[in-house]
């Protein structure tokens, strides 16, 4: 949601801003704009619609002269997508231009106050108040004025601010919204994430809440709200530029599906040494693990689905009660969490507003928070007691695939690690599990080799109006993800059901030709789910089953059967999800949809 880029240096800035914004398109947006300092004033170009509109309007940026500027892609929250509501927003005098990601919760009283003082507002946005407030507080010192503003606004923000009195520098600040600083040679940057600036520099600063950065061509100074200099450490990003490019693939989603073996290997191999799981990055020792009363897993969307898998896996292996909760529910349910509980927060972006709020809620109640996060230095990572990073690399497609898979891998490592500390595994069981985890990347790669079969099945069903996914236990947890993957990119209605729950109502929706995708990978419950398959088939359903190669002789259970390799039952979700990701992808592709940027969705959901 909303993307920010800022630049000061010697290059013509507008093409740099447009290029950076194009790298942030995946975040989701409906309008775009830039503000550039040139000839003693700030020039703004902004328009509703795709970046292409802005690019054409400015002759790919060439018609806007200047070497310092800020740019923005807006995902509408306050006020419809329109030219006037697009960012940057400019103060009444035209002296200040502001781009903003986040929400200013108290903008209405602040706006009323300024209107009473004669300020005129032109947009419906919450952001315009920032530009006007800076103007109101400005007495010749931009830093001072910005500090006054952030002391008065409530909510979340990443801000980039240009002032026409400052021809060679601009300022930025963040709180609970992402913003990184890119440090180049003779040029410096701000951006919502590193993908926007990776082409120019790999050296970044991660800002803490309310750290303010002043950027000029040759300097980057970070201040706290007492105007004291903060010494920051440079972080070197080791991603390849190609990690954020399509590299010959038609869509990022397929590229990221294919990257899963590597992503899982990168996530796992750094944490297994001489056959032992080593979680150096966190401080959960045996004493602490033995004292855990209950584990909560809190997340949104697909990350929550990882939490549902984790509930089964951790409970089974560690015999500790686990509750998986949707973050937007957890934060408002007055949760019964205490200091003996561990709260595991899962997030790819590390900036999902509900997940961050749930984390704060848990910490306020004394719980210890361990997060599983993909983006280094993100708000969720910063706010956690311990972080286990997933080394998936940048995930650009809105529908997650490789981040989901690496989150699962971290869950397995953590579960086996804790079970061993709890004395619940024999030496042999432990060694076997570690080996099975290490073998997962190759098994995922093996499934990816038979993509054509899934593509064929997609061609048989892409005109369906409604599709059901069923399974029991871990198969149910994966059904949730398979169903979400399909519906979010193909716009086909789909539901995931615990197979045993179907006959308590939902089975009445099954009619002649309804597609039911049945996951039957678990050995223990194989026969139970096969009975459910028979029930839906008896009512006209066409069934596509996913089962392991241990059931090779069971081809008559369904109309179509997809086979995956076997592994320890606890780790099967990593394998069974792959055909479902591919199925969703191919269905959307056959429907000719915008797979990487599905309608109405944003990659990083930074508002609640
Ligand atoms: C679905 C998807 C979303 C995210 C959810 C949480 O494909 O990607 O459901 O999983 O919005 O996002 P993060 O993991 O960034 O907190």
Coordinates of C-alpha atoms in Angstrom, one line a residue, residues 76-529:
X76 CA -6.8 5.3 -1.7
X77 CA -8.0 5.3 1.9
X78 CA -9.3 8.8 2.7
X79 CA -11.0 10.1 -0.5
X80 CA -11.5 8.4 -3.8
X81 CA -8.7 7.8 -6.3
X82 CA -8.5 11.1 -8.1
X83 CA -6.0 13.6 -9.4
X84 CA -6.6 16.0 -6.5
X85 CA -6.4 13.3 -3.8
X86 CA -3.1 12.0 -5.3
X87 CA 0.2 12.8 -3.5
X88 CA 2.3 14.8 -3.3
X89 CA 0.2 17.3 -1.3
X90 CA 1.2 20.9 -1.2
X91 CA 0.7 23.5 1.5
X92 CA -1.4 26.6 0.7
X93 CA 1.6 28.8 -0.1
X94 CA 3.2 26.1 -2.3
X95 CA 6.3 26.1 -0.1
X96 CA 6.0 22.5 1.2
X97 CA 5.2 19.3 -0.7
X98 CA 4.6 16.0 1.2
X99 CA 4.2 12.3 0.3
X100 CA 2.8 10.0 3.0
X101 CA 2.2 6.4 3.6
X102 CA 0.0 5.5 6.6
X103 CA -3.0 7.1 8.2
X104 CA -3.3 10.2 10.3
X105 CA -6.0 9.3 12.7
X106 CA -6.7 12.7 14.2
X107 CA -6.6 14.7 11.0
X108 CA -10.2 15.9 11.3
X109 CA -9.8 18.0 14.5
X110 CA -6.4 19.2 13.2
X111 CA -8.0 20.2 9.9
X112 CA -10.9 22.0 11.6
X113 CA -8.4 24.0 13.7
X114 CA -6.4 25.1 10.7
X115 CA -9.6 25.9 8.8
X116 CA -10.6 28.2 11.6
X117 CA -7.3 29.9 11.1
X118 CA -8.1 30.5 7.4
X119 CA -6.2 27.5 5.9
X120 CA -7.9 26.1 2.8
X121 CA -7.9 22.4 2.0
X122 CA -8.4 21.1 -1.5
X123 CA -8.4 17.3 -1.0
X124 CA -10.3 14.8 1.0
X125 CA -7.1 13.1 2.3
X126 CA -5.7 12.9 5.7
X127 CA -2.3 13.7 4.3
X128 CA -2.9 17.3 3.3
X129 CA -3.0 18.2 7.0
X130 CA 0.7 17.4 7.2
X131 CA 1.7 19.9 4.5
X132 CA -0.5 22.6 6.1
X133 CA 0.7 21.9 9.6
X134 CA 4.3 22.1 8.6
X135 CA 3.5 25.4 7.0
X136 CA 1.8 26.5 10.2
X137 CA 4.7 25.6 12.4
X138 CA 7.5 26.6 10.1
X139 CA 9.6 29.6 11.4
X140 CA 12.6 29.1 9.1
X141 CA 13.7 25.7 10.5
X142 CA 12.2 22.7 8.6
X143 CA 13.4 20.1 11.1
X144 CA 11.9 22.0 14.0
X145 CA 8.6 22.3 12.2
X146 CA 8.5 18.6 11.3
X147 CA 9.2 17.7 14.9
X148 CA 6.2 19.8 16.0
X149 CA 4.0 18.1 13.5
X150 CA 4.9 14.6 14.5
X151 CA 4.4 15.4 18.1
X152 CA 0.8 16.4 17.2
X153 CA -0.4 13.8 14.7
X154 CA -1.6 10.4 15.7
X155 CA -1.5 7.3 13.6
X156 CA 1.1 5.9 11.2
X157 CA 3.3 7.7 8.7
X158 CA 6.3 7.5 6.5
X159 CA 6.8 11.0 5.2
X160 CA 9.0 12.7 2.6
X161 CA 9.0 16.5 2.7
X162 CA 10.3 19.1 0.3
X163 CA 10.6 22.8 1.2
X164 CA 11.3 25.4 -1.5
X165 CA 13.5 27.3 1.0
X166 CA 15.9 24.3 1.0
X167 CA 17.2 23.9 -2.6
X168 CA 19.7 21.1 -1.7
X169 CA 18.1 18.9 1.0
X170 CA 14.8 17.3 1.9
X171 CA 13.6 15.5 5.0
X172 CA 11.8 12.3 5.9
X173 CA 10.5 10.5 9.0
X174 CA 8.6 7.3 9.8
X175 CA 6.4 5.8 12.5
X176 CA 4.9 2.3 12.1
X177 CA 5.1 2.6 8.3
X178 CA 8.1 1.5 6.3
X179 CA 10.8 3.8 5.0
X180 CA 14.4 3.1 4.3
X181 CA 17.3 5.4 3.5
X182 CA 19.6 4.5 0.6
X183 CA 23.1 5.9 0.9
X184 CA 24.9 6.3 -2.4
X185 CA 27.9 8.2 -3.7
X186 CA 27.0 11.8 -4.4
X187 CA 23.4 10.8 -4.2
X188 CA 21.0 9.7 -1.5
X189 CA 17.5 8.1 -1.4
X190 CA 14.5 7.3 0.6
X191 CA 12.1 4.5 -0.4
X192 CA 9.3 2.3 1.0
X193 CA 11.5 -0.7 0.4
X194 CA 14.9 -1.5 -1.0
X195 CA 13.7 -2.8 -4.4
X196 CA 13.1 0.8 -5.5
X197 CA 16.8 1.8 -5.0
X198 CA 18.7 -1.4 -5.4
X199 CA 19.8 -0.4 -8.9
X200 CA 21.7 2.6 -7.4
X201 CA 22.9 1.4 -4.0
X202 CA 22.9 -1.5 -1.6
X203 CA 23.8 0.5 1.5
X204 CA 20.8 1.3 3.6
X205 CA 19.8 2.7 7.0
X206 CA 16.7 1.3 8.7
X207 CA 15.0 4.1 10.6
X208 CA 13.4 3.6 14.0
X209 CA 10.1 5.2 14.8
X210 CA 10.3 9.0 14.8
X211 CA 13.9 9.2 13.6
X212 CA 14.1 12.1 11.2
X213 CA 16.5 12.0 8.3
X214 CA 17.9 15.1 6.5
X215 CA 19.3 14.1 3.1
X216 CA 21.5 16.2 0.8
X217 CA 23.6 15.0 -2.2
X218 CA 26.6 14.3 0.0
X219 CA 25.2 13.8 3.5
X220 CA 22.6 11.8 5.4
X221 CA 22.0 13.0 9.0
X222 CA 19.6 11.2 11.3
X223 CA 18.1 13.0 14.2
X224 CA 15.9 12.2 17.2
X225 CA 13.0 14.4 18.2
X226 CA 15.4 16.3 20.5
X227 CA 17.3 17.3 17.4
X228 CA 20.3 15.2 18.5
X229 CA 22.2 13.3 15.9
X230 CA 21.6 9.5 16.0
X231 CA 24.5 7.3 14.8
X232 CA 23.2 4.6 12.6
X233 CA 24.8 1.5 11.2
X234 CA 24.8 0.9 7.5
X235 CA 23.1 -2.4 6.5
X236 CA 24.4 -3.9 3.3
X237 CA 21.6 -5.5 1.2
X238 CA 22.9 -8.7 -0.4
X239 CA 20.0 -9.3 -2.8
X240 CA 20.8 -9.3 -6.5
X241 CA 19.1 -6.7 -8.6
X242 CA 17.7 -9.6 -10.6
X243 CA 15.9 -10.8 -7.4
X244 CA 13.5 -7.9 -7.9
X245 CA 13.2 -8.3 -11.7
X246 CA 11.0 -10.8 -13.7
X247 CA 14.1 -12.4 -15.4
X248 CA 12.2 -13.7 -18.4
X249 CA 9.1 -14.9 -16.5
X250 CA 5.7 -13.6 -17.6
X251 CA 4.8 -13.0 -14.0
X252 CA 6.6 -12.5 -10.7
X253 CA 4.3 -15.1 -9.2
X254 CA 5.6 -17.9 -11.4
X255 CA 9.2 -16.8 -10.8
X256 CA 8.6 -16.9 -7.1
X257 CA 6.9 -20.3 -7.2
X258 CA 10.0 -21.6 -9.0
X259 CA 12.3 -19.9 -6.5
X260 CA 10.8 -21.9 -3.7
X261 CA 13.5 -24.7 -3.5
X262 CA 16.2 -22.1 -3.2
X263 CA 14.3 -19.9 -0.7
X264 CA 13.6 -22.9 1.5
X265 CA 17.2 -24.1 1.3
X266 CA 18.5 -20.6 2.1
X267 CA 16.2 -20.4 5.1
X268 CA 17.0 -23.8 6.4
X269 CA 20.7 -24.4 5.6
X270 CA 22.0 -21.5 7.6
X271 CA 20.3 -23.0 10.7
X272 CA 21.4 -26.6 10.5
X273 CA 25.0 -27.3 11.5
X274 CA 26.4 -30.9 11.7
X275 CA 22.9 -32.3 11.8
X276 CA 21.7 -30.0 14.6
X277 CA 19.2 -27.1 14.4
X278 CA 21.0 -24.0 15.6
X279 CA 18.9 -21.0 16.2
X280 CA 21.6 -18.5 17.1
X281 CA 19.4 -15.6 16.1
X282 CA 17.0 -16.1 19.0
X283 CA 17.4 -16.7 22.7
X284 CA 14.8 -19.4 23.5
X285 CA 16.8 -21.7 25.8
X286 CA 15.7 -25.0 27.4
X287 CA 14.6 -23.4 30.6
X288 CA 12.4 -20.9 28.9
X289 CA 10.9 -23.5 26.5
X290 CA 10.0 -25.8 29.5
X291 CA 8.2 -22.9 31.1
X292 CA 6.0 -21.9 28.2
X293 CA 2.4 -22.1 29.2
X294 CA 0.7 -21.5 25.9
X295 CA 1.7 -20.4 22.4
X296 CA -0.3 -17.9 20.4
X297 CA 0.3 -17.6 16.7
X298 CA -0.9 -14.3 15.3
X299 CA -0.9 -13.2 11.6
X300 CA -3.1 -12.3 8.6
X301 CA -4.0 -14.0 5.4
X302 CA -1.6 -16.6 4.2
X303 CA 0.7 -15.9 7.1
X304 CA -2.2 -16.9 9.3
X305 CA -2.6 -20.1 7.3
X306 CA 1.0 -20.9 8.2
X307 CA -0.1 -20.3 11.8
X308 CA -2.8 -22.9 11.4
X309 CA -0.2 -25.4 10.1
X310 CA 2.0 -24.4 13.0
X311 CA -0.7 -25.1 15.5
X312 CA -0.9 -28.8 14.4
X313 CA 2.8 -29.2 14.1
X314 CA 3.9 -27.6 17.4
X315 CA 1.1 -29.2 19.4
X316 CA 1.8 -32.6 18.0
X317 CA 5.6 -32.4 18.5
X318 CA 5.9 -30.2 21.7
X319 CA 2.6 -31.0 23.5
X320 CA 2.2 -27.3 24.3
X321 CA -1.3 -25.8 23.6
X322 CA -1.2 -23.5 20.6
X323 CA -3.9 -21.1 19.4
X324 CA -3.7 -19.6 15.9
X325 CA -5.5 -16.3 15.7
X326 CA -6.2 -13.8 13.0
X327 CA -4.4 -10.6 14.0
X328 CA -7.3 -8.3 13.4
X329 CA -9.4 -10.4 15.8
X330 CA -6.7 -10.9 18.4
X331 CA -6.0 -7.2 18.8
X332 CA -9.6 -6.5 19.8
X333 CA -10.6 -9.6 21.7
X334 CA -9.0 -8.6 25.0
X335 CA -6.8 -11.8 24.7
X336 CA -5.9 -13.8 27.8
X337 CA -2.1 -13.6 27.3
X338 CA 0.4 -13.5 30.1
X339 CA 4.1 -13.5 30.7
X340 CA 4.4 -17.3 30.5
X341 CA 3.0 -17.3 27.0
X342 CA 4.9 -17.1 23.8
X343 CA 3.4 -15.1 21.0
X344 CA 4.7 -16.0 17.5
X345 CA 3.9 -13.3 15.0
X346 CA 4.3 -14.2 11.3
X347 CA 4.6 -11.6 8.5
X348 CA 6.3 -11.5 5.1
X349 CA 6.4 -7.7 4.9
X350 CA 6.9 -7.1 8.6
X351 CA 4.6 -4.1 8.3
X352 CA 1.0 -5.4 8.3
X353 CA -0.9 -3.0 10.5
X354 CA -3.1 -5.5 12.3
X355 CA -0.2 -7.9 12.9
X356 CA 1.9 -5.1 14.4
X357 CA -1.0 -3.9 16.6
X358 CA -1.6 -7.5 17.8
X359 CA 2.1 -7.8 18.6
X360 CA 1.9 -4.6 20.7
X361 CA -1.2 -5.9 22.4
X362 CA 0.7 -9.1 23.3
X363 CA 3.7 -7.2 24.6
X364 CA 1.6 -4.9 26.7
X365 CA 0.3 -8.0 28.5
X366 CA 3.8 -9.2 29.2
X367 CA 4.1 -11.9 26.6
X368 CA 7.4 -12.6 24.9
X369 CA 7.1 -12.1 21.1
X370 CA 9.0 -14.1 18.5
X371 CA 8.4 -13.0 15.0
X372 CA 9.0 -14.8 11.7
X373 CA 9.6 -12.0 9.2
X374 CA 11.0 -11.7 5.7
X375 CA 11.9 -8.0 5.6
X376 CA 14.9 -7.1 7.6
X377 CA 14.5 -4.0 9.8
X378 CA 10.8 -3.9 9.3
X379 CA 8.5 -2.5 12.0
X380 CA 7.4 -6.0 13.2
X381 CA 11.0 -7.3 13.4
X382 CA 12.0 -4.1 15.3
X383 CA 9.2 -4.5 17.8
X384 CA 9.8 -8.2 18.6
X385 CA 11.9 -9.8 21.4
X386 CA 13.3 -12.3 18.9
X387 CA 13.2 -12.6 15.1
X388 CA 13.7 -15.6 12.9
X389 CA 14.1 -14.2 9.4
X390 CA 12.8 -16.1 6.4
X391 CA 15.4 -15.8 3.6
X392 CA 12.9 -15.7 0.8
X393 CA 14.4 -12.6 -0.9
X394 CA 12.0 -9.9 -2.2
X395 CA 8.5 -11.1 -2.9
X396 CA 6.9 -8.9 -5.5
X397 CA 3.7 -10.8 -6.6
X398 CA 0.8 -9.8 -4.3
X399 CA -0.1 -13.5 -3.8
X400 CA 2.5 -14.9 -1.6
X401 CA 4.2 -18.2 -2.4
X402 CA 7.9 -18.4 -1.5
X403 CA 7.4 -16.4 1.7
X404 CA 4.6 -18.8 2.8
X405 CA 7.0 -21.7 2.1
X406 CA 9.9 -20.3 4.0
X407 CA 7.6 -19.4 6.9
X408 CA 6.6 -23.1 7.0
X409 CA 10.2 -24.1 7.0
X410 CA 10.9 -21.9 10.0
X411 CA 8.0 -23.3 11.8
X412 CA 9.3 -26.9 11.3
X413 CA 12.8 -25.8 12.5
X414 CA 11.3 -24.2 15.6
X415 CA 9.0 -27.1 16.4
X416 CA 11.8 -29.7 16.1
X417 CA 14.2 -27.5 18.1
X418 CA 11.7 -27.0 20.9
X419 CA 10.6 -30.7 20.9
X420 CA 14.3 -31.7 21.3
X421 CA 14.8 -29.3 24.1
X422 CA 11.7 -30.7 25.8
X423 CA 13.1 -34.2 25.6
X424 CA 10.3 -35.4 23.4
X425 CA 12.4 -36.8 20.5
X426 CA 14.8 -39.7 20.5
X427 CA 18.2 -39.1 18.9
X428 CA 17.1 -41.1 15.9
X429 CA 13.8 -39.2 15.5
X430 CA 15.5 -35.9 15.7
X431 CA 18.1 -36.8 13.1
X432 CA 15.5 -38.1 10.8
X433 CA 13.4 -35.0 11.1
X434 CA 16.3 -32.7 10.4
X435 CA 17.2 -34.8 7.4
X436 CA 13.6 -34.6 6.1
X437 CA 13.6 -30.8 6.5
X438 CA 16.8 -30.6 4.5
X439 CA 15.3 -32.7 1.7
X440 CA 12.3 -30.5 1.3
X441 CA 13.8 -28.2 -1.4
X442 CA 14.6 -31.1 -3.7
X443 CA 11.1 -32.5 -3.2
X444 CA 9.5 -29.2 -4.0
X445 CA 11.7 -29.0 -7.1
X446 CA 10.5 -32.5 -8.1
X447 CA 6.8 -31.4 -7.9
X448 CA 7.6 -28.3 -10.0
X449 CA 8.9 -30.6 -12.8
X450 CA 5.3 -31.8 -13.4
X451 CA 3.8 -28.4 -13.9
X452 CA 2.2 -29.3 -17.2
X453 CA -0.2 -31.7 -15.5
X454 CA -1.6 -28.9 -13.3
X455 CA -1.7 -26.6 -16.2
X456 CA -3.9 -29.2 -18.0
X457 CA -6.2 -29.6 -15.0
X458 CA -6.5 -25.8 -14.8
X459 CA -7.6 -25.7 -18.5
X460 CA -10.4 -28.2 -17.6
X461 CA -11.7 -26.1 -14.7
X462 CA -11.0 -22.4 -15.3
X463 CA -14.6 -21.6 -16.1
X464 CA -15.9 -22.9 -12.8
X465 CA -18.0 -20.6 -10.7
X466 CA -17.2 -22.1 -7.3
X467 CA -14.5 -24.5 -6.1
X468 CA -14.3 -26.3 -2.7
X469 CA -11.1 -27.3 -1.0
X470 CA -11.3 -30.0 1.7
X471 CA -8.9 -31.8 4.0
X472 CA -8.4 -32.9 7.6
X473 CA -5.8 -31.5 10.1
X474 CA -2.8 -30.4 8.2
X475 CA -4.5 -31.0 4.9
X476 CA -7.3 -28.7 6.1
X477 CA -4.7 -26.0 7.0
X478 CA -3.2 -26.3 3.5
X479 CA -6.7 -26.2 2.0
X480 CA -7.2 -22.8 3.5
X481 CA -4.1 -21.6 1.6
X482 CA -5.1 -23.3 -1.7
X483 CA -8.5 -21.7 -1.6
X484 CA -7.1 -18.3 -0.9
X485 CA -4.5 -18.6 -3.6
X486 CA -7.1 -19.5 -6.2
X487 CA -9.7 -16.9 -5.3
X488 CA -7.4 -13.9 -4.8
X489 CA -5.9 -14.1 -8.3
X490 CA -8.6 -15.9 -10.3
X491 CA -11.7 -14.2 -8.8
X492 CA -13.4 -17.6 -8.6
X493 CA -15.4 -18.1 -5.5
X494 CA -13.8 -20.8 -3.3
X495 CA -14.1 -22.1 0.2
X496 CA -11.9 -24.3 2.3
X497 CA -13.6 -26.8 4.6
X498 CA -12.5 -29.3 7.2
X499 CA -13.6 -32.4 5.4
X500 CA -15.5 -33.8 8.3
X501 CA -17.5 -30.6 8.6
X502 CA -19.0 -30.6 5.1
X503 CA -22.1 -32.6 6.0
X504 CA -23.0 -30.0 8.7
X505 CA -24.3 -27.7 6.0
X506 CA -21.9 -27.0 3.2
X507 CA -22.6 -30.2 1.3
X508 CA -25.9 -28.7 0.1
X509 CA -23.8 -26.5 -2.2
X510 CA -22.4 -29.4 -4.0
X511 CA -24.1 -30.1 -7.3
X512 CA -23.5 -31.8 -10.6
X513 CA -20.0 -30.7 -11.8
X514 CA -18.9 -28.8 -8.7
X515 CA -15.1 -29.1 -8.4
X516 CA -13.8 -30.3 -5.1
X517 CA -10.1 -30.3 -4.5
X518 CA -9.4 -32.9 -1.8
X519 CA -6.1 -33.1 0.1
X520 CA -5.5 -36.6 1.3
X521 CA -1.8 -36.6 2.2
X522 CA -2.0 -37.7 5.8
X523 CA -1.8 -41.4 6.4
X524 CA -3.8 -41.6 9.6
X525 CA -6.9 -39.8 8.2
X526 CA -6.6 -41.1 4.6
X527 CA -9.6 -43.3 4.8
X528 CA -11.7 -40.7 6.6
X529 CA -11.1 -38.1 3.9

